[in-house]
mmCIF file of N, CA and C in Angstrom:
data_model
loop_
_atom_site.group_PDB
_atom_site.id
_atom_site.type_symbol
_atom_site.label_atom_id
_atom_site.label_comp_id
_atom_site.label_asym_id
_atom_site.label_seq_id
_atom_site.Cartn_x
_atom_site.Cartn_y
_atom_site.Cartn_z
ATOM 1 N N UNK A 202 0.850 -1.177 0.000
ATOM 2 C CA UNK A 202 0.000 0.000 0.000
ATOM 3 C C UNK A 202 0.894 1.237 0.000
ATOM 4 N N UNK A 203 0.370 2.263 -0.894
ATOM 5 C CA UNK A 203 1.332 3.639 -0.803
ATOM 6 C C UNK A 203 0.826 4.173 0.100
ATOM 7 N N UNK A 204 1.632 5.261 1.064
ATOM 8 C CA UNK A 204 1.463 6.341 1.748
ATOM 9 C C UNK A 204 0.800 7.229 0.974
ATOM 10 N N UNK A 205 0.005 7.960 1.399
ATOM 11 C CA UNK A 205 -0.784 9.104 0.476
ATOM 12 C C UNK A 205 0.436 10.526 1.144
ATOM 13 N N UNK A 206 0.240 11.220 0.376
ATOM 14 C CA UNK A 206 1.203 12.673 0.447
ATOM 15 C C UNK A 206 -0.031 13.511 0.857
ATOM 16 N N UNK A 207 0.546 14.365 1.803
ATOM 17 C CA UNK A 207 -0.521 14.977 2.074
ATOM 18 C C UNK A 207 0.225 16.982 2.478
ATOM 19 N N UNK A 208 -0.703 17.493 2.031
ATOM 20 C CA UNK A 208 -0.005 19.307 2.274
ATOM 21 C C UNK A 208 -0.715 19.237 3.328
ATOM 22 N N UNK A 209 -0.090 19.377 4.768
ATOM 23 C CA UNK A 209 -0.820 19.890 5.575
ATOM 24 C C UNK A 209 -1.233 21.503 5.691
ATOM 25 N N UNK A 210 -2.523 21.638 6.076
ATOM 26 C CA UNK A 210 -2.978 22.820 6.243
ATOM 27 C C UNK A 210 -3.643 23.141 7.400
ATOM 28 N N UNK A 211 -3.911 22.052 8.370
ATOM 29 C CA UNK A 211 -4.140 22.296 9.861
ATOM 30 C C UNK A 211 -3.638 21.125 10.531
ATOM 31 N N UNK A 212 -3.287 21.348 11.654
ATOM 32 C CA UNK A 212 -2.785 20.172 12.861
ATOM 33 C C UNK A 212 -3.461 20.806 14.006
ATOM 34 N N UNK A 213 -4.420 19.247 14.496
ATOM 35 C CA UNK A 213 -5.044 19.094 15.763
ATOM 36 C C UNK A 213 -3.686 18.873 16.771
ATOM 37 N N UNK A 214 -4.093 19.474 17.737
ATOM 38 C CA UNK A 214 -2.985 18.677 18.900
ATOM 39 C C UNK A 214 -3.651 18.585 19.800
ATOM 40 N N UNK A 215 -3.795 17.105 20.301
ATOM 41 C CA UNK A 215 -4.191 16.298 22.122
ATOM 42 C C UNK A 215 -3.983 16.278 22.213
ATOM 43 N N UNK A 216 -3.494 16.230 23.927
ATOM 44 C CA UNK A 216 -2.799 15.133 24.698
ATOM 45 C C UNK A 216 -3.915 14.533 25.885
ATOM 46 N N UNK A 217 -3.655 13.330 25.771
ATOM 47 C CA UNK A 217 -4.126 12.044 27.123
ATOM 48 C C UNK A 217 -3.737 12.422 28.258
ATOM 49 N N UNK A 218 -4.235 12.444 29.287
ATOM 50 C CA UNK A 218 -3.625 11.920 30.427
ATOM 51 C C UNK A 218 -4.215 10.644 31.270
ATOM 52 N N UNK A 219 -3.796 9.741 31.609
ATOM 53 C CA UNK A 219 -4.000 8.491 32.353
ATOM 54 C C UNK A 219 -4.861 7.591 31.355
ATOM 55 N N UNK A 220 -4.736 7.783 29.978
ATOM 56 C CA UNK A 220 -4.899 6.669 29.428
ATOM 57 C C UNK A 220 -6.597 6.982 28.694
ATOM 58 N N UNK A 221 -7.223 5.668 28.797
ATOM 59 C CA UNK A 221 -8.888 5.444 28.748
ATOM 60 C C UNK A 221 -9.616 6.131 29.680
ATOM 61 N N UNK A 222 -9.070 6.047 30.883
ATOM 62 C CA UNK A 222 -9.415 6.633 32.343
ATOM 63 C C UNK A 222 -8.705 8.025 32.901
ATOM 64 N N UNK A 223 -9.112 9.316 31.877
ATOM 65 C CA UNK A 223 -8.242 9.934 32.788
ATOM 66 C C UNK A 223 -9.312 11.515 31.989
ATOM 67 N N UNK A 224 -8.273 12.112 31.330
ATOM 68 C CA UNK A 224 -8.778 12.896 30.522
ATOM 69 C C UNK A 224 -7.788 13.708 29.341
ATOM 70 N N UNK A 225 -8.523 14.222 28.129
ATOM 71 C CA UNK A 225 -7.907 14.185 26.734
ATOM 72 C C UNK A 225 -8.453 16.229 26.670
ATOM 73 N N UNK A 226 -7.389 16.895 26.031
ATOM 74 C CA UNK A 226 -7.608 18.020 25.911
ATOM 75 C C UNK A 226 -7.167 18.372 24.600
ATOM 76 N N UNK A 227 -7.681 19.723 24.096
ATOM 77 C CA UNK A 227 -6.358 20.124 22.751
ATOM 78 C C UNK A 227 -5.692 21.293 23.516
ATOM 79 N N UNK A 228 -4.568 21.678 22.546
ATOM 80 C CA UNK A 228 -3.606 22.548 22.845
ATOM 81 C C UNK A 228 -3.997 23.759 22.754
ATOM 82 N N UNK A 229 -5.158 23.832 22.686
ATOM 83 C CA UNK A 229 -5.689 25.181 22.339
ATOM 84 C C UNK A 229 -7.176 25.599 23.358
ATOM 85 N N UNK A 230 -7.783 24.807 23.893
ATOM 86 C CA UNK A 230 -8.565 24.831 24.963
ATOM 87 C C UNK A 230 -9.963 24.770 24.543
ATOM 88 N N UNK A 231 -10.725 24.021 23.467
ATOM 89 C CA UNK A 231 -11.300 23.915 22.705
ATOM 90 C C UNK A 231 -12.083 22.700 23.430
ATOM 91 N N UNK A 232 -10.972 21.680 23.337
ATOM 92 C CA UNK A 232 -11.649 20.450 23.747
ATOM 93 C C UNK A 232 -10.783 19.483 25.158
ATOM 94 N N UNK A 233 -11.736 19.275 25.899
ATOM 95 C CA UNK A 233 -11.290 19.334 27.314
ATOM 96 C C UNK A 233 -12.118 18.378 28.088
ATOM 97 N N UNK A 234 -12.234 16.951 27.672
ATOM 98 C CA UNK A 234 -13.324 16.057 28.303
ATOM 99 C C UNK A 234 -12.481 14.647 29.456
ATOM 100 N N UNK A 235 -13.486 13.723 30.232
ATOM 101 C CA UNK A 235 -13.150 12.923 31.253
ATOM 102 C C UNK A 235 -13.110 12.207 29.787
ATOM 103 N N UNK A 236 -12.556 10.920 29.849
ATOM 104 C CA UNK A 236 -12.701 9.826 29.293
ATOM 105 C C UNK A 236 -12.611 8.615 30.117
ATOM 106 N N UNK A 237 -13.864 7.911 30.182
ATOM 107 C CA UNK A 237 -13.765 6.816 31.115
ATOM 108 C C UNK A 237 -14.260 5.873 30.193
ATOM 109 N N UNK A 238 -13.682 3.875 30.328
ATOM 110 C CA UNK A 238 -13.979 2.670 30.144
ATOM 111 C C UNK A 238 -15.709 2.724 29.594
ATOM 112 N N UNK A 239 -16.199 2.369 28.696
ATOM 113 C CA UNK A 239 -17.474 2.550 29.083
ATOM 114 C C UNK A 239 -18.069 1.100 29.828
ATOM 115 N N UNK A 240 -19.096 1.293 30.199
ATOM 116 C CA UNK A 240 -19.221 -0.211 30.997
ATOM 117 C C UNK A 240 -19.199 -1.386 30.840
ATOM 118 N N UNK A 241 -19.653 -1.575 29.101
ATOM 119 C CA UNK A 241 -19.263 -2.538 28.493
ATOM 120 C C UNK A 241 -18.337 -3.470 28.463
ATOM 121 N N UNK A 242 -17.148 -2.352 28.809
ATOM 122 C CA UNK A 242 -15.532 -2.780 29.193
ATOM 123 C C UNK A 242 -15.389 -2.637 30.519
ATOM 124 N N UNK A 243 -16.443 -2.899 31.440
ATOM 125 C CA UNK A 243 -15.702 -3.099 33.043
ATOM 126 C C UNK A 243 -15.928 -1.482 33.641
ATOM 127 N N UNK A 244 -15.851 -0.453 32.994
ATOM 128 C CA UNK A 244 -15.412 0.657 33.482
ATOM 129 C C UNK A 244 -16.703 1.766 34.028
ATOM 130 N N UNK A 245 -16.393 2.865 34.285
ATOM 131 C CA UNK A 245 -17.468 3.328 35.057
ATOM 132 C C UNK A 245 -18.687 4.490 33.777
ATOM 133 N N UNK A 246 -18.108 4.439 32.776
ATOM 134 C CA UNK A 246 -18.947 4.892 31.747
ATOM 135 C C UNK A 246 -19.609 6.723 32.186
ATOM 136 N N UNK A 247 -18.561 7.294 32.907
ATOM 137 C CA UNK A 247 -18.952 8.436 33.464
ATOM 138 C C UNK A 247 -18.737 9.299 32.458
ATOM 139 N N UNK A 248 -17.342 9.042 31.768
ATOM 140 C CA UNK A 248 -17.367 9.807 30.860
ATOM 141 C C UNK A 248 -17.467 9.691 29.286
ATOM 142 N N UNK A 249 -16.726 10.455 28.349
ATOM 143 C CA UNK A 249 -16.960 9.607 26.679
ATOM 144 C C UNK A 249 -15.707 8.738 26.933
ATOM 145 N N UNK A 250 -15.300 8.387 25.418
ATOM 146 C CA UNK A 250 -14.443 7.341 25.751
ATOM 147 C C UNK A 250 -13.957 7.546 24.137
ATOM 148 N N UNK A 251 -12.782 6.894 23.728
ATOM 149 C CA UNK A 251 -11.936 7.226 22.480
ATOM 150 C C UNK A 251 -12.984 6.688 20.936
ATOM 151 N N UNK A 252 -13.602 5.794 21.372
ATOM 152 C CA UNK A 252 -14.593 5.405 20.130
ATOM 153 C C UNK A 252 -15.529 6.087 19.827
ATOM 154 N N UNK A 253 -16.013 6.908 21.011
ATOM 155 C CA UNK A 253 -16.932 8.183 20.506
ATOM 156 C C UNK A 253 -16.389 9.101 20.062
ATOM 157 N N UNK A 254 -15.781 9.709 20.413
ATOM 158 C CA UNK A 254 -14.643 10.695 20.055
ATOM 159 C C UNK A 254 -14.661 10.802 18.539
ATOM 160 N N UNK A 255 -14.273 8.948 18.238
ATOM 161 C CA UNK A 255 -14.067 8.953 16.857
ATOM 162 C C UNK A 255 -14.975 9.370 15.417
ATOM 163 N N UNK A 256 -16.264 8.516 16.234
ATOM 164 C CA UNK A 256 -17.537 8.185 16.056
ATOM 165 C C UNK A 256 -17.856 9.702 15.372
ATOM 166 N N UNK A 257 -17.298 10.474 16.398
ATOM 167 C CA UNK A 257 -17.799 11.780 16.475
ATOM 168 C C UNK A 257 -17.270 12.763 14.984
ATOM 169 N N UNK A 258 -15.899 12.627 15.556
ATOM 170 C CA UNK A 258 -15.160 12.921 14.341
ATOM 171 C C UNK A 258 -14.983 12.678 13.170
ATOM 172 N N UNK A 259 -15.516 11.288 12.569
ATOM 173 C CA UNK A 259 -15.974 10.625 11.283
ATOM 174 C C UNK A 259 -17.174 10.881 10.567
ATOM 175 N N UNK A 260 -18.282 10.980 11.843
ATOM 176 C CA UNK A 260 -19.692 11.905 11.224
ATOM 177 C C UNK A 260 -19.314 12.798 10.715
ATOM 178 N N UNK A 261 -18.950 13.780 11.524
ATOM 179 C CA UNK A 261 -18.588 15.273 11.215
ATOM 180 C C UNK A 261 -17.906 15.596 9.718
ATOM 181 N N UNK A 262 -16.698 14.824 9.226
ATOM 182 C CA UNK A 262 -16.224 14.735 8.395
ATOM 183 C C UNK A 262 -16.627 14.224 7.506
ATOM 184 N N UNK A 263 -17.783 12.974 7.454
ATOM 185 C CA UNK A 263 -17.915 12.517 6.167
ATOM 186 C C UNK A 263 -19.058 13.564 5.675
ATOM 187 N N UNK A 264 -19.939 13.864 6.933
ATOM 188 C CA UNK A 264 -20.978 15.156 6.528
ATOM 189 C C UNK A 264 -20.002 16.358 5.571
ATOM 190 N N UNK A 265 -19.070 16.966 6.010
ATOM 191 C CA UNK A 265 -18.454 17.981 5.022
ATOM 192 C C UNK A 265 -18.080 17.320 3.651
ATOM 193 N N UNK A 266 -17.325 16.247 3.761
ATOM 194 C CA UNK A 266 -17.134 15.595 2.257
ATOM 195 C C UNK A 266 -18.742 15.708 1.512
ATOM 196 N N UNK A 267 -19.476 15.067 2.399
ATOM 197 C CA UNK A 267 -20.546 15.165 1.025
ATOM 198 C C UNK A 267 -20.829 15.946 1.153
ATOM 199 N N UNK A 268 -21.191 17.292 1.936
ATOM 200 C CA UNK A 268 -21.501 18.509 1.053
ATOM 201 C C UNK A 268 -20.405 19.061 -0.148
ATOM 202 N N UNK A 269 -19.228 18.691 -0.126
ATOM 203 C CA UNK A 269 -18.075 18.742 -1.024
ATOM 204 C C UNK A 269 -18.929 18.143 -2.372
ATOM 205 N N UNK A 270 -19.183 16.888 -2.779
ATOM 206 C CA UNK A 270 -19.357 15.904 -3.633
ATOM 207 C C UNK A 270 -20.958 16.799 -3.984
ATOM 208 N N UNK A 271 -21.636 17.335 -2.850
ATOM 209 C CA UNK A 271 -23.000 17.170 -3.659
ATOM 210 C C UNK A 271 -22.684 18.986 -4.143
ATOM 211 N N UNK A 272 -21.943 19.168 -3.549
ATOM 212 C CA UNK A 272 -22.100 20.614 -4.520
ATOM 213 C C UNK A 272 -21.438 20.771 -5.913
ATOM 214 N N UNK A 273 -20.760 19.772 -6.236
ATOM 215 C CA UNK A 273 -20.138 19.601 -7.348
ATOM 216 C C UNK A 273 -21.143 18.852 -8.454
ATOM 217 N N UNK A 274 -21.491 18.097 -8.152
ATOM 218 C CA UNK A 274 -22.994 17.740 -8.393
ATOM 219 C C UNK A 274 -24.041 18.283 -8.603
ATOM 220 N N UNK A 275 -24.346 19.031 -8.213
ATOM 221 C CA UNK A 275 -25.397 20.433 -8.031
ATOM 222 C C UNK A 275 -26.408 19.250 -7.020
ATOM 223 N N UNK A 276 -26.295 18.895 -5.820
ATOM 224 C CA UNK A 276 -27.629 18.088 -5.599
ATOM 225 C C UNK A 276 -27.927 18.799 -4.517
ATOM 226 N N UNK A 277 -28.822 18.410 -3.855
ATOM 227 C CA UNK A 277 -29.372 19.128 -2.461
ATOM 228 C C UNK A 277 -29.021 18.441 -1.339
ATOM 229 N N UNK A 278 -28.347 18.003 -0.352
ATOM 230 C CA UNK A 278 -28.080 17.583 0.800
ATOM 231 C C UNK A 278 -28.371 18.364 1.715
ATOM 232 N N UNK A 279 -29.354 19.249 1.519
ATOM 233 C CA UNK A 279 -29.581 20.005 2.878
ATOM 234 C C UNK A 279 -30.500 18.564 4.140
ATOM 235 N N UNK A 280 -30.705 18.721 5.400
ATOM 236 C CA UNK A 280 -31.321 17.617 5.791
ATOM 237 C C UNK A 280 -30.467 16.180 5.954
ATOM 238 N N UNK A 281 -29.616 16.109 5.249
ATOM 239 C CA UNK A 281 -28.910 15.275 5.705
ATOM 240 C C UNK A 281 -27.937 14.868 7.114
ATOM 241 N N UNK A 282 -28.000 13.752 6.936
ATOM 242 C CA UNK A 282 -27.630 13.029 7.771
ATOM 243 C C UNK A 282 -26.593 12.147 8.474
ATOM 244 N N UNK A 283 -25.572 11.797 8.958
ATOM 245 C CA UNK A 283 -23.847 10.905 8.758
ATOM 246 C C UNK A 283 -24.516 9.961 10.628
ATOM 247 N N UNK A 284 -24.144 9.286 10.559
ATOM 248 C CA UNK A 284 -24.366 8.312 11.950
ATOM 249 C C UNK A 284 -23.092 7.456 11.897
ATOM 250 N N UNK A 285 -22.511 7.567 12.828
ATOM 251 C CA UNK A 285 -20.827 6.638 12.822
ATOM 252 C C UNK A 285 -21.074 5.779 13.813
ATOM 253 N N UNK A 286 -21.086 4.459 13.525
ATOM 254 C CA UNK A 286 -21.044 3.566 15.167
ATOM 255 C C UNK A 286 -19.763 3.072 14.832
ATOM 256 N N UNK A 287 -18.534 3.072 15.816
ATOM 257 C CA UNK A 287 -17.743 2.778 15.911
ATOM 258 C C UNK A 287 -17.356 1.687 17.032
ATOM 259 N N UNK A 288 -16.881 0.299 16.466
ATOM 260 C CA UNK A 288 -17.074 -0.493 17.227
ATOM 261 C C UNK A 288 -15.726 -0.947 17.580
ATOM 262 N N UNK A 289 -15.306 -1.303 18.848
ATOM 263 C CA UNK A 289 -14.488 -1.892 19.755
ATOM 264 C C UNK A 289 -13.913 -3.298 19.654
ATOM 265 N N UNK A 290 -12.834 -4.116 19.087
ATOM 266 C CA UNK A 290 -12.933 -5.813 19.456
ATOM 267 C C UNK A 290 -11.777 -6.275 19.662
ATOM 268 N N UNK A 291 -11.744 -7.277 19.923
ATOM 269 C CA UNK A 291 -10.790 -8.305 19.825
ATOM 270 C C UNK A 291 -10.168 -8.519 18.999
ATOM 271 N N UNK A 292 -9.056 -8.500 18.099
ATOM 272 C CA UNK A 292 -8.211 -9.172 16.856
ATOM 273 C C UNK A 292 -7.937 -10.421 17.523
ATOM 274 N N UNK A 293 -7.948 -11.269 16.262
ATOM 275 C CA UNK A 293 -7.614 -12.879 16.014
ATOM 276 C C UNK A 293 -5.969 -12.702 16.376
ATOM 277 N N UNK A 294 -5.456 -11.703 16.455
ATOM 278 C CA UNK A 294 -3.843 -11.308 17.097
ATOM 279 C C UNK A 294 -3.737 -11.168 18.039
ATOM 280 N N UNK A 295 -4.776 -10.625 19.189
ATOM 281 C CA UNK A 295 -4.914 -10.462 20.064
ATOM 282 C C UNK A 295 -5.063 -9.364 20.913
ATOM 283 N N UNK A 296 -4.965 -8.713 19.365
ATOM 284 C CA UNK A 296 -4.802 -6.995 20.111
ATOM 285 C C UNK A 296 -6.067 -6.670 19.795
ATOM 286 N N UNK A 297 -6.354 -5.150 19.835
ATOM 287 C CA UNK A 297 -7.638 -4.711 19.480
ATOM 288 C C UNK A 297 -7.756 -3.764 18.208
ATOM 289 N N UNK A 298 -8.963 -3.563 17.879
ATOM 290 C CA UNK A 298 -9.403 -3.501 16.499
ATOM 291 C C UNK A 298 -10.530 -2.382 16.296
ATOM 292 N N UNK A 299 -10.975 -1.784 15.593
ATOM 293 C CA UNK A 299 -11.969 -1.297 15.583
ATOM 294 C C UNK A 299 -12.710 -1.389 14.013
ATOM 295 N N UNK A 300 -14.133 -1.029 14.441
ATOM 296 C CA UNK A 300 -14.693 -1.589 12.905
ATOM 297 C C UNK A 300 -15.810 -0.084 12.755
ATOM 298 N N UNK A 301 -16.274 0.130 11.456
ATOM 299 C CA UNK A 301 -16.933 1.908 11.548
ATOM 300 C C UNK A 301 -18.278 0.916 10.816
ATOM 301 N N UNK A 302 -19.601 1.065 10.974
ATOM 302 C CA UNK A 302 -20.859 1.700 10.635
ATOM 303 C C UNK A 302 -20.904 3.206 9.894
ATOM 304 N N UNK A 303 -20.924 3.512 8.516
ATOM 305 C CA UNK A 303 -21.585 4.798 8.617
ATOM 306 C C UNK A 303 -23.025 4.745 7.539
ATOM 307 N N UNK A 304 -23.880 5.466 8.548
ATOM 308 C CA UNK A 304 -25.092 5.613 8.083
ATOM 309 C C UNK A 304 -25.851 6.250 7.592
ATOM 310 N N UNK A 305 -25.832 6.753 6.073
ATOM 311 C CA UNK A 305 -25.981 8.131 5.486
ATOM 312 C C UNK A 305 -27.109 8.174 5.070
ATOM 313 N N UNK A 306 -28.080 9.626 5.297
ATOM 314 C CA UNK A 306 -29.546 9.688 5.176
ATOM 315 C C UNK A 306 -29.860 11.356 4.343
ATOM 316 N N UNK A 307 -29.957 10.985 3.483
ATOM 317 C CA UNK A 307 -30.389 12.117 2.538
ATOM 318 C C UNK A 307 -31.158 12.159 1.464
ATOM 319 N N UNK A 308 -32.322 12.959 2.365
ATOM 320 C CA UNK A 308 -33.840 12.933 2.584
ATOM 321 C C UNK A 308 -34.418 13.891 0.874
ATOM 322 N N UNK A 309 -33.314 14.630 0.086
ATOM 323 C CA UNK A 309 -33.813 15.343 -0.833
ATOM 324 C C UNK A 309 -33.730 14.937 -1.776
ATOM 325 N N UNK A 310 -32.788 13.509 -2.306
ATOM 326 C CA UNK A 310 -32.226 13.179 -3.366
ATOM 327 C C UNK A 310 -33.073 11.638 -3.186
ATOM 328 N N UNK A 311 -33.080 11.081 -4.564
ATOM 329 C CA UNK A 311 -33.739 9.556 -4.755
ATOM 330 C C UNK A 311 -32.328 8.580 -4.419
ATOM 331 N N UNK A 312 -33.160 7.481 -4.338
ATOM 332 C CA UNK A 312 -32.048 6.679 -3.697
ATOM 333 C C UNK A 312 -30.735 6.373 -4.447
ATOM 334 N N UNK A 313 -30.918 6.268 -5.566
ATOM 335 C CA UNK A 313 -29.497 5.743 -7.009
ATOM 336 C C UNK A 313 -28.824 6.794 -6.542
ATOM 337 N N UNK A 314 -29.003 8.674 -6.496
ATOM 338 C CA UNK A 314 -27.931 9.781 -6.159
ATOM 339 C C UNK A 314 -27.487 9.568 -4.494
ATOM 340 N N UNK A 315 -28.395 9.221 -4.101
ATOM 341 C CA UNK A 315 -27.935 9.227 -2.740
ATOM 342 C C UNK A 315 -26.776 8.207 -2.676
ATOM 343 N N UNK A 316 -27.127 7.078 -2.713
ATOM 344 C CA UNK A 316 -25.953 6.544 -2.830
ATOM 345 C C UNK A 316 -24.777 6.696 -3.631
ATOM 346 N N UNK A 317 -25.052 7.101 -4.989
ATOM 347 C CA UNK A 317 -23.759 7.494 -5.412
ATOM 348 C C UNK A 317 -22.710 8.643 -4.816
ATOM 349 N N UNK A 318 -23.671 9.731 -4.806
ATOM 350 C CA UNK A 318 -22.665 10.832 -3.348
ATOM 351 C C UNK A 318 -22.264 10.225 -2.355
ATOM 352 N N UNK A 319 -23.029 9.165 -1.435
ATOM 353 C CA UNK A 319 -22.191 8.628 -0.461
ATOM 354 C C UNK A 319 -20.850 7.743 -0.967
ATOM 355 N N UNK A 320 -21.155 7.019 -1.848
ATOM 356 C CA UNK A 320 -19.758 6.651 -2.197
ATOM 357 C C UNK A 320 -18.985 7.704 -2.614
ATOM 358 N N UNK A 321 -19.408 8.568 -3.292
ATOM 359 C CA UNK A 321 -17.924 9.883 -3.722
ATOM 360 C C UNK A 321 -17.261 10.209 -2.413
ATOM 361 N N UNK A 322 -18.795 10.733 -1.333
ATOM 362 C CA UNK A 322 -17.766 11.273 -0.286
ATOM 363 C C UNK A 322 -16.859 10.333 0.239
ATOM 364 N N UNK A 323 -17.138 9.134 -0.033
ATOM 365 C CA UNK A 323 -15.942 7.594 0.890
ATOM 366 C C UNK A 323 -14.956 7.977 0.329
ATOM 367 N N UNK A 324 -14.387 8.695 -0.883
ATOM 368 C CA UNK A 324 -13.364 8.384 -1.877
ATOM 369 C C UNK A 324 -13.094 9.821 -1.165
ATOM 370 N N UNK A 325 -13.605 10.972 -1.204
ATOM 371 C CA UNK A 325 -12.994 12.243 -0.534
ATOM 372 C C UNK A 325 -12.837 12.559 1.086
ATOM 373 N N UNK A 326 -13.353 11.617 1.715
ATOM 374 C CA UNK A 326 -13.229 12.025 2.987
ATOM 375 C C UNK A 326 -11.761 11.933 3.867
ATOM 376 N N UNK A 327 -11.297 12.757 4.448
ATOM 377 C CA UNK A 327 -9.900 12.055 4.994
ATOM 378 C C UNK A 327 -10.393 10.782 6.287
ATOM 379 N N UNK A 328 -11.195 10.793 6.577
ATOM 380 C CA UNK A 328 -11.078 9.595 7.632
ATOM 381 C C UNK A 328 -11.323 8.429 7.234
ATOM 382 N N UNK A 329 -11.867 8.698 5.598
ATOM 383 C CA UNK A 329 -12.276 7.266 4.684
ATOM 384 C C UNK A 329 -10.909 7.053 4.372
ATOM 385 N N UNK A 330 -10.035 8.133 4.157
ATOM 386 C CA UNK A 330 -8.886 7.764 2.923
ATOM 387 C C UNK A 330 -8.209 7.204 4.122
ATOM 388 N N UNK A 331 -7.859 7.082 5.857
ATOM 389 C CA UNK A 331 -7.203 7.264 6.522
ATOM 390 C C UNK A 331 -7.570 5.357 6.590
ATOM 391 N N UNK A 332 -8.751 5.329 6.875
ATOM 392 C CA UNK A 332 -8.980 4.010 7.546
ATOM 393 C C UNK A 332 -9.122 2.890 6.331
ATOM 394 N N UNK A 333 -9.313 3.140 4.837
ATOM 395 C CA UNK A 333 -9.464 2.457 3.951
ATOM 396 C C UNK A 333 -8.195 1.271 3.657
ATOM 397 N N UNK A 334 -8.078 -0.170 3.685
ATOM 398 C CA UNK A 334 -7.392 -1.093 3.908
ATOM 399 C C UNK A 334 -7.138 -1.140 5.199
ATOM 400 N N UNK A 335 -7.728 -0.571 6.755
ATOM 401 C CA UNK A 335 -6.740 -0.743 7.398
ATOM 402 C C UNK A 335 -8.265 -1.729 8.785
ATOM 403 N N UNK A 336 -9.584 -0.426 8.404
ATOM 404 C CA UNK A 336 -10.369 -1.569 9.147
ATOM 405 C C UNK A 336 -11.700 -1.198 8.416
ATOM 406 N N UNK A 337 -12.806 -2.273 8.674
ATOM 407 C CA UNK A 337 -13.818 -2.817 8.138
ATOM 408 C C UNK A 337 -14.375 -1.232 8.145
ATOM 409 N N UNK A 338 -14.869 -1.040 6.600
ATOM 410 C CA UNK A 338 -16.070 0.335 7.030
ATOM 411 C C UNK A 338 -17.154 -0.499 6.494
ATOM 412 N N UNK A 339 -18.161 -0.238 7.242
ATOM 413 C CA UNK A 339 -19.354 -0.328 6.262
ATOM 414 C C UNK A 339 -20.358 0.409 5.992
ATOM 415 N N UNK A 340 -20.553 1.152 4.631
ATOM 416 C CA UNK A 340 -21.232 2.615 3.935
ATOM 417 C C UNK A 340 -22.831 1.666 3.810
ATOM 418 N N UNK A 341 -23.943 2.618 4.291
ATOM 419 C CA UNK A 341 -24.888 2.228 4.139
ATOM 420 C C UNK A 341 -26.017 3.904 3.818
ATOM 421 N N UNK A 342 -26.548 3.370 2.810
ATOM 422 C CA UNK A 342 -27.122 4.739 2.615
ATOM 423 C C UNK A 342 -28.934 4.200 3.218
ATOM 424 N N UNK A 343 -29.412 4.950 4.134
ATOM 425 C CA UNK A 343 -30.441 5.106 5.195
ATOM 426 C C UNK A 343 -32.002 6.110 4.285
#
């Protein structure tokens, strides 16, 4: 697989402290949350936890890609919709893994465009281009 080249034009900066269980900030004072185990995993589920986070951050982004794709398009995505379930597991290695749900709902366009914009935005999104070969996505247009 090639490395993609990339011009950066913004850098996020976090930092963790104490792990799953502690809390995650940026360098800029923006974002500043507990992150706790959720209970699923034993833990006290008080706070978010790194799969939402993600969850969070993958909606968000694939929503801007397709407004990218549908304006090039001329289509209407107003009303639309991105749902990320981001799931937690076990690898057959032993380590852990994660797998993405995304669930795209756009309510102005017939179903053949809808889905075709959702696949464009898979091809433009950076968190598609980031995670593509590396873990399971699965694009479902809603």
């Amino acid at each position: 697989m090639t490395i993609q080249s990339v011009d950066v034009m913004y850098t996020a900066v976090a930092t963790a402290e104490n792990g799953r269980d502690g809390r995650v900030s940026s360098d800029d004072g923006k974002l500043d949350v507990v992150v706790n185990p959720p209970k699923e995993m034993g833990g006290s589920g008080a706070g978010t936890n790194p799969e939402q986070l993600f969850a969070a951050g993958y909606s968000a982004c694939f929503q801007s890609a397709l407004g990218v794709v549908a304006r090039q398009a001329k289509a209407d995505v107003s009303g639309s919709r991105v749902t990320a379930k981001v799931g937690l597991g076990k690898t057959e290695a032993g380590g852990f893994g994660l797998t993405v749900e995304l669930a795209v709902s756009i309510p102005n366009v017939d179903d053949a465009t809808a889905k075709e914009l959702a696949e464009k935005a898979h091809e433009v999104c950076p968190y598609s281009n980031a995670t593509r070969g590396n873990i399971a996505v699965q694009l479902t247009v809603v």
